[in-house]
Short mmCIF file of C-alpha atoms in Angstrom, two decimals:
data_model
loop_
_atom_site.label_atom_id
_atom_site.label_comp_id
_atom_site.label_asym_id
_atom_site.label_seq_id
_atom_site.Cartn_x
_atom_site.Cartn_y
_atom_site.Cartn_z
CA UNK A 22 37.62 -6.52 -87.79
CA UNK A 23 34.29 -7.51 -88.75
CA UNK A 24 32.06 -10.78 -88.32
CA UNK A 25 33.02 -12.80 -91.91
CA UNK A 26 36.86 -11.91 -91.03
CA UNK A 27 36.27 -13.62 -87.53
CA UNK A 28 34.70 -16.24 -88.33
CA UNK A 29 37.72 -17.08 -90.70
CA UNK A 30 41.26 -15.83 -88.56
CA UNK A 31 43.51 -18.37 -87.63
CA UNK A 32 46.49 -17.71 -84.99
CA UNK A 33 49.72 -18.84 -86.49
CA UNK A 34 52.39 -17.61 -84.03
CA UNK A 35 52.97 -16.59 -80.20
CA UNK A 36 55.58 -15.56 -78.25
CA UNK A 37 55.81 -14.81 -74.80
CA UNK A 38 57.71 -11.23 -73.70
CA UNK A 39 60.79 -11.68 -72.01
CA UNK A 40 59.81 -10.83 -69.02
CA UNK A 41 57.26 -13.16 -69.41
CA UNK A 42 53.85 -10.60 -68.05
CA UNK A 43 52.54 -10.28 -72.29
CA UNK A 44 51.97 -12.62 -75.01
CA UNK A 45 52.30 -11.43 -78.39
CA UNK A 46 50.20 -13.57 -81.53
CA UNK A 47 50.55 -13.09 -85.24
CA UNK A 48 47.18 -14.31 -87.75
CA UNK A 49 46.70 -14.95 -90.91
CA UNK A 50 45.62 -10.97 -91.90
CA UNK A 51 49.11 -9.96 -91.08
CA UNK A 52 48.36 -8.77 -87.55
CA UNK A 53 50.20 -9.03 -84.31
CA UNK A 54 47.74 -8.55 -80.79
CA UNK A 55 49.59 -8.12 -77.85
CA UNK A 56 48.07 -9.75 -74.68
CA UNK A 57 48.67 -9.05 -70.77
CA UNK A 58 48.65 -12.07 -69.29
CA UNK A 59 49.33 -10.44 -65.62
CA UNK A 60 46.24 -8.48 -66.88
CA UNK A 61 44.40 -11.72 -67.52
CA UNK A 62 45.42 -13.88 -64.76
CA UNK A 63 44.10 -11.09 -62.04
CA UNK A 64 41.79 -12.34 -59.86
CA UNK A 65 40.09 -9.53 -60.56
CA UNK A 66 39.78 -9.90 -64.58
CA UNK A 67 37.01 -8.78 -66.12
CA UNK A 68 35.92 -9.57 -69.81
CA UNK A 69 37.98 -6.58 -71.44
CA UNK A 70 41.22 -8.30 -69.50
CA UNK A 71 40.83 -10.99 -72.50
CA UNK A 72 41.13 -8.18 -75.08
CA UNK A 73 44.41 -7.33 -76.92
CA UNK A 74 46.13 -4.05 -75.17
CA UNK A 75 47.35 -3.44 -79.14
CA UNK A 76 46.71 -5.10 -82.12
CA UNK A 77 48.81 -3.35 -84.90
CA UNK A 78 49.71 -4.49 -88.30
CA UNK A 79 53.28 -6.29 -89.20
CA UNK A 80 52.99 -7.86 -92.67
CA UNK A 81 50.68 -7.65 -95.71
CA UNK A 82 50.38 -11.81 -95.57
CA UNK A 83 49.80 -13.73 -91.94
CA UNK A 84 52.01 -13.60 -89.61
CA UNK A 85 53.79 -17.52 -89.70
CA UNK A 86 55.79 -17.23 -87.05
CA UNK A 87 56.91 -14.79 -84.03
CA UNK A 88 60.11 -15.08 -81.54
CA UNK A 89 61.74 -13.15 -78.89
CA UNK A 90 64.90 -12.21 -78.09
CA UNK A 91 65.98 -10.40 -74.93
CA UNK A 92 64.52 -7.25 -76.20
CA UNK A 93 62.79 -7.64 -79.14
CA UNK A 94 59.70 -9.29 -80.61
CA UNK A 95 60.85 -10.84 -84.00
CA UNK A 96 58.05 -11.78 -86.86
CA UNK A 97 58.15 -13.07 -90.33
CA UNK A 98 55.67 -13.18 -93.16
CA UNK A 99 55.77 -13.76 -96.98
CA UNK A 100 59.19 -12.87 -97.34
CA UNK A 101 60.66 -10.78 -94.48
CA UNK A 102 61.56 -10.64 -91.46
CA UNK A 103 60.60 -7.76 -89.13
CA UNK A 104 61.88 -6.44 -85.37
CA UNK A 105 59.76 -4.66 -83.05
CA UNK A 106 61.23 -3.83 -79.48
CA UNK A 107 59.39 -5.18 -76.55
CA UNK A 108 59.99 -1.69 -74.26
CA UNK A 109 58.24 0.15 -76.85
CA UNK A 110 55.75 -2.46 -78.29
CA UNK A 111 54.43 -2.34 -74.41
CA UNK A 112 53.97 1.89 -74.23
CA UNK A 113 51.94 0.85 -77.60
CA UNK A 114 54.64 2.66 -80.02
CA UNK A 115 54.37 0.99 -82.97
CA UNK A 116 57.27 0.76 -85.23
CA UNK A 117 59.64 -1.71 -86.82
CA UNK A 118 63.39 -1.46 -85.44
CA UNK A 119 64.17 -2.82 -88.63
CA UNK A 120 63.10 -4.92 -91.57
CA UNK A 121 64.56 -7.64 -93.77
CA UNK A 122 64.11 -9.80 -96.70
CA UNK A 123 66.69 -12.79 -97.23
CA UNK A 124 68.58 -13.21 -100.53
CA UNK A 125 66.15 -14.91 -102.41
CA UNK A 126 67.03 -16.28 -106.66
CA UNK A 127 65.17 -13.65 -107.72
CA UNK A 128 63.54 -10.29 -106.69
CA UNK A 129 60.04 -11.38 -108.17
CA UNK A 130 59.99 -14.39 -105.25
CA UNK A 131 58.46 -14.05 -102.11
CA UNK A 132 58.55 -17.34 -100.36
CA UNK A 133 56.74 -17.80 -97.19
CA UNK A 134 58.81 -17.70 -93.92
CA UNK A 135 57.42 -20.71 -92.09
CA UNK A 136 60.01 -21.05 -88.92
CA UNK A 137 62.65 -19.33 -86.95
CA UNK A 138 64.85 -20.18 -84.22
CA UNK A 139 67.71 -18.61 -82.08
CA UNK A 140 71.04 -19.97 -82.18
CA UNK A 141 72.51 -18.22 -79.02
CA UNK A 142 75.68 -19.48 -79.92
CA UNK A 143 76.63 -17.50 -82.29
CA UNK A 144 73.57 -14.54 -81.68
CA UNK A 145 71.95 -15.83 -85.15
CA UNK A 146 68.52 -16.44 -86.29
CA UNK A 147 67.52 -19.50 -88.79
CA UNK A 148 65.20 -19.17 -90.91
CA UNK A 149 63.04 -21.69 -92.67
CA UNK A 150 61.70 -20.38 -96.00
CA UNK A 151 59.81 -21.18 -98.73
CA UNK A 152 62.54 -20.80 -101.32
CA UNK A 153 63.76 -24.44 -100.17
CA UNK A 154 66.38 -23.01 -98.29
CA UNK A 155 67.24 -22.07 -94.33
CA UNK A 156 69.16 -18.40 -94.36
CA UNK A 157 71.15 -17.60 -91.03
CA UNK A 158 70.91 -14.05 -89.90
CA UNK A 159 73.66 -12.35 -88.03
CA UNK A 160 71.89 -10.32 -85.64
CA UNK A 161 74.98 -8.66 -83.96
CA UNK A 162 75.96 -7.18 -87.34
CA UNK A 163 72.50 -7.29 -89.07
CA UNK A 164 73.55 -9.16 -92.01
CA UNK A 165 72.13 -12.89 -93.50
CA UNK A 166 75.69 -14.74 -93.45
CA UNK A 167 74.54 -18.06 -95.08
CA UNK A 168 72.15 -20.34 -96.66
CA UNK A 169 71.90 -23.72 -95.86
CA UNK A 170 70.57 -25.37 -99.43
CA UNK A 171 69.72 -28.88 -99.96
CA UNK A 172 66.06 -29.33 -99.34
CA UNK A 173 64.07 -29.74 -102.24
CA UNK A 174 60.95 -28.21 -101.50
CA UNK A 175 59.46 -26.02 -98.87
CA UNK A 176 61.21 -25.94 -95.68
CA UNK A 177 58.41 -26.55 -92.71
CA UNK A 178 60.53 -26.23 -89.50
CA UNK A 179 64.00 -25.29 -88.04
CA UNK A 180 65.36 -26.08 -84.48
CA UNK A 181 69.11 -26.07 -83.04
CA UNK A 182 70.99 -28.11 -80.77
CA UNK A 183 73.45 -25.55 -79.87
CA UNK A 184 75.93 -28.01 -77.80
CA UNK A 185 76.82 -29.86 -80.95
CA UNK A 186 76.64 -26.93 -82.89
CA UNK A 187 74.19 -28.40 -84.71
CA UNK A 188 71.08 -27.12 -87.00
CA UNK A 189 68.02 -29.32 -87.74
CA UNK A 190 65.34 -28.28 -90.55
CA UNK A 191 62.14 -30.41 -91.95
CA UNK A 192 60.49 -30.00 -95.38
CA UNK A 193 57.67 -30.94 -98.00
CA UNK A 194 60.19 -33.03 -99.36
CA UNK A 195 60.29 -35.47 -96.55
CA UNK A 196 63.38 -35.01 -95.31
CA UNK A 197 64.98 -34.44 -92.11
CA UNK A 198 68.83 -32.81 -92.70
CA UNK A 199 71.09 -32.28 -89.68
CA UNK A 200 73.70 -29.07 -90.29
CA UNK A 201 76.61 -28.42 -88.73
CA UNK A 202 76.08 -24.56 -88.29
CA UNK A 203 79.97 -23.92 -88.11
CA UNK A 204 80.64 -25.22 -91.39
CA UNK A 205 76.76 -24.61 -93.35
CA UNK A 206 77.00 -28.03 -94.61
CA UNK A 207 74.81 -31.13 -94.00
CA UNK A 208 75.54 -33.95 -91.60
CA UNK A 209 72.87 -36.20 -92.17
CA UNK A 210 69.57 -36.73 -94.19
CA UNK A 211 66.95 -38.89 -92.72
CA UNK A 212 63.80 -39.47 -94.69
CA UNK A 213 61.10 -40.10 -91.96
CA UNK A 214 58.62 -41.72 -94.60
CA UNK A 215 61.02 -44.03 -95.34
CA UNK A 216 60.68 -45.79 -91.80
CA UNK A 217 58.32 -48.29 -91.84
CA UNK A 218 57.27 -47.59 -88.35
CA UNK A 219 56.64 -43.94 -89.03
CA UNK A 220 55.38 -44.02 -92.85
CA UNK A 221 51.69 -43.25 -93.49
CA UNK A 222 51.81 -42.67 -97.00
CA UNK A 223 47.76 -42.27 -96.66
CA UNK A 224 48.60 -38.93 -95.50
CA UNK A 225 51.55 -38.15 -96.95
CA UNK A 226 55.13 -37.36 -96.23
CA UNK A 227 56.09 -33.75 -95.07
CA UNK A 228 57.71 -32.81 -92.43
CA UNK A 229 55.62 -30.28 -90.66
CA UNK A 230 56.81 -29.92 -87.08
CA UNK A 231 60.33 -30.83 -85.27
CA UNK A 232 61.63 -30.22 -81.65
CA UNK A 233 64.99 -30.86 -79.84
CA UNK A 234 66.27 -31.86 -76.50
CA UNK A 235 70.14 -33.04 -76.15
CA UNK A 236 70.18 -35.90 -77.70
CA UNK A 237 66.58 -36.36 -79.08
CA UNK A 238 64.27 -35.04 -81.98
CA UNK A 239 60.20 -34.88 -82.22
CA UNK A 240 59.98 -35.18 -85.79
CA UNK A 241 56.04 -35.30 -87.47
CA UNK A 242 53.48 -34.27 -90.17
CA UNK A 243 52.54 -36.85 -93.14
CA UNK A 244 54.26 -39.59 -90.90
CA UNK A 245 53.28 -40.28 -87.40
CA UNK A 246 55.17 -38.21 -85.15
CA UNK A 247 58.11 -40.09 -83.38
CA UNK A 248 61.00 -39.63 -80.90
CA UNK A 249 64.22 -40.41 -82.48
CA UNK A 250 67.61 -40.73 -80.48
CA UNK A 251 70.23 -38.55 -82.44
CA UNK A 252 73.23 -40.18 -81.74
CA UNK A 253 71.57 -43.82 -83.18
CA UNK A 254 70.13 -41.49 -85.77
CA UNK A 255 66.88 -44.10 -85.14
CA UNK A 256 63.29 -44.13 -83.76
CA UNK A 257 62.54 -45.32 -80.41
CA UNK A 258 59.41 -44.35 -80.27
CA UNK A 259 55.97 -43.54 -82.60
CA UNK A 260 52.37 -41.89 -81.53
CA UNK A 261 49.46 -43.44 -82.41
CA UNK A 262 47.86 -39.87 -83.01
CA UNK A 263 45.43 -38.78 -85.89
CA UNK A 264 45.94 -36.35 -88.82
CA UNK A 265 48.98 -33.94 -89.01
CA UNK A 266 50.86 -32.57 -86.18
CA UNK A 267 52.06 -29.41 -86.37
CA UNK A 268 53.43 -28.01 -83.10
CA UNK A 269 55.29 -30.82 -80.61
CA UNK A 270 57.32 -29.65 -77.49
CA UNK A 271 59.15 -31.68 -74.63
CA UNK A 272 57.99 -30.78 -71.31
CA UNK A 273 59.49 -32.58 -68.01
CA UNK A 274 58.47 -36.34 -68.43
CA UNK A 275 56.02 -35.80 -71.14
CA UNK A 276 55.60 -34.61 -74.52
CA UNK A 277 52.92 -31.88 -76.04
CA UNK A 278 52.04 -32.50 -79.24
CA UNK A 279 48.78 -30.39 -81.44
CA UNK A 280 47.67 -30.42 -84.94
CA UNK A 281 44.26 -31.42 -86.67
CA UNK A 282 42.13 -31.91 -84.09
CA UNK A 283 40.49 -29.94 -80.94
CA UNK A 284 43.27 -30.85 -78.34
CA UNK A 285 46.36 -31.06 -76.80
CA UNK A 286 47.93 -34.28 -77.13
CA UNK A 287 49.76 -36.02 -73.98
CA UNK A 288 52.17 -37.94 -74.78
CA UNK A 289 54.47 -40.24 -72.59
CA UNK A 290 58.17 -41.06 -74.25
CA UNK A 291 57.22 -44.67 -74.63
CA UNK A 292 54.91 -44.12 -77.22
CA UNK A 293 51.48 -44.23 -75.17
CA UNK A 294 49.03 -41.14 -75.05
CA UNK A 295 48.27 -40.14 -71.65
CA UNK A 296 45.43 -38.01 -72.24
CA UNK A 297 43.78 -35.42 -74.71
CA UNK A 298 42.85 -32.02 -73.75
CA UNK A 299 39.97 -30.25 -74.96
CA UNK A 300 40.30 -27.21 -77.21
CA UNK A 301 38.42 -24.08 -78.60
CA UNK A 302 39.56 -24.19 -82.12
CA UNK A 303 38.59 -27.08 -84.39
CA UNK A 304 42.38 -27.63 -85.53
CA UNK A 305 45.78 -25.71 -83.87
CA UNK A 306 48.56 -24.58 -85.07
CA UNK A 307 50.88 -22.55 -82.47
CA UNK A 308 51.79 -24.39 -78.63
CA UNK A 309 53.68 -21.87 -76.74
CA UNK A 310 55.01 -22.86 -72.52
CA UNK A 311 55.59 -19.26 -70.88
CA UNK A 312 58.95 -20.25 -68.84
CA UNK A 313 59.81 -16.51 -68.72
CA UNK A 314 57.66 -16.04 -65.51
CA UNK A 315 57.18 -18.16 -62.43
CA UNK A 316 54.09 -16.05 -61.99
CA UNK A 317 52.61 -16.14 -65.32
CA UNK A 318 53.91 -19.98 -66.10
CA UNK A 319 51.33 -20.81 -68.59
CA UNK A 320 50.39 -23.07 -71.82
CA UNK A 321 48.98 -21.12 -74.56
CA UNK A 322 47.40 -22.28 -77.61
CA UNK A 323 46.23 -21.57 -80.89
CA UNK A 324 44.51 -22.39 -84.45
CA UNK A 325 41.54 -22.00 -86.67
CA UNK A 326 39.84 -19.40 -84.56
CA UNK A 327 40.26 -15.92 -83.13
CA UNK A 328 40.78 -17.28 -79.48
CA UNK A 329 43.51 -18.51 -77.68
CA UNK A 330 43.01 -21.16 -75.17
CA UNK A 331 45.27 -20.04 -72.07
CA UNK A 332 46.23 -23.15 -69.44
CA UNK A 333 47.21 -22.50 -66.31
CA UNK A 334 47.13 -26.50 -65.22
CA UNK A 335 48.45 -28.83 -68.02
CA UNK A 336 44.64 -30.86 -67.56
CA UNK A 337 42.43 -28.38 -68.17
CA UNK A 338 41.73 -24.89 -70.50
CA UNK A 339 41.57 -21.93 -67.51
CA UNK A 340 39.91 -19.40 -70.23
CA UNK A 341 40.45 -17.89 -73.74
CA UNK A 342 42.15 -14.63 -75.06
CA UNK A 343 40.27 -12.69 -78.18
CA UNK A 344 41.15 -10.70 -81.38
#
């Protein structure tokens, strides 16, 4: 990888191994680098403990987003979906356990894949695509069994609240639509930009990044992102935070959200920012919480640069992993 392709990589994706010692993050030339954090969180670490232990190639477009299962590293580009098992990703054998494309309209389309999420009540993985629509794959039997249509434009983000047996997916369109995953059909339809508290029609009114917790949603992008109690189907809260978000998590008392700007947001559920955390890239797209390993508990982040800003205390940036 050379200087000019450097200067312009962006990290899209993370995931953390399952048992929780490597991270694993996708960019935007279709490669996957596989990190040891135990590696990197040695006292004695050295320079080269930053470096990748494998950096392989997984798509011919970037690499949008990356799971894991119990044993597997899942990761989607333009189109498809690919598996990669963990055991052998680690003894650096590099080869897809299998590969898959989602029944698209037509054979000529190749939609992004912008967001996927486990449903481990039924051992299925959503998928948030391009095409408009969110295809559930059956991972037992290998097989997409449905498609969730109703979106009309790009779907941004999927998430799942798997005690209702619920599915929640957010789009260009503006629209937030609730699924009940039993049944493939739609519950509810909330357009954010619609609320007067949340609109910012300035900016626009996308959907671009939505998280779960019982009974609550993150929901953000064109409008401000807001906390919305899912049982009221209304918001309770709204952050007063600049430009786009496009990552937002729930941690203990707080939320985390990141998008355009050089920081980690702190957010308290009243509405109030607690504090903003400094950065290496100039705008993020990927927030990842390592809660596989009490040893390696960490908050890992990443954007519009080849580094990846590694906290081991919420309040501060510890160092950086490199492409």
């Amino acid at each position: 990888m050379g200087p000019v392709e450097l200067l312009h990589m962006s990290v899209f994706s993370q995931s953390f191994s399952p048992c929780g010692r490597f991270l694993a993050t996708g960019n935007n030339y279709g490669q996957v680098a596989l990190f040891s954090l135990a590696a990197a969180l040695s006292p004695e670490a050295t320079g080269s403990s930053h470096k990748p232990v494998l950096t392989f190639t997984a798509h011919e477009g970037p690499v949008f987003c990356l799971l894991s299962t119990d044993s597997h590293l899942v990761s989607a580009g333009n189109g498809e979906i690919s598996s990669w098992s963990w055991s052998e990703l680690i003894k650096k054998h590099v080869k897809p356990a299998w590969t898959k494309r989602p029944n698209y309209r037509s054979s000529l389309e190749i939609p992004e894949i912008n967001s996927m999420v486990l449903n481990s009540r039924d051992n299925s993985l959503i998928v948030g695509a391009g095409d408009n629509n969110i295809h559930v794959l059956d991972l037992e039997h290998g097989v997409f069994k449905s498609v969730l249509q109703g979106h009309t434009d790009y779907v941004h983000c999927v998430s799942v609240r798997e005690r209702e047996a619920e599915i929640l997916s957010g789009g260009e369109d503006g629209a937030v639509r609730i699924w009940d995953s039993r049944t493939a059909q739609a519950v509810h339809c909330l357009e954010v930009y619609k609320y007067e508290s949340c609109a910012r029609p300035q900016v626009g009114k996308w959907i671009s990044c939505l998280a779960t917790d019982s009974d609550w949603m993150l929901c953000g992008g064109g409008p401000s992102l807001s906390l919305w109690h899912l049982r009221s189907l209304s918001p309770t809260s709204v952050f007063p935070l600049r430009g786009c978000q496009r990552q937002a998590a729930f941690h203990q008392d707080m939320i985390l959200a990141i998008g355009e700007g050089p920081f980690v947001s702190h957010c308290l559920l009243g509405g109030d920012i607690k504090a903003e955390i400094p950065c290496t890239p100039k705008s993020l797209n990927t927030l990842q919480l390592n809660a596989n390993s009490t040893e390696h508990r960490v908050l890992t982040v990443g954007g519009s640069s080849p580094h990846v800003d590694v906290f081991t205390n919420l309040s501060y940036r510890a160092f950086s992993l490199s492409f």
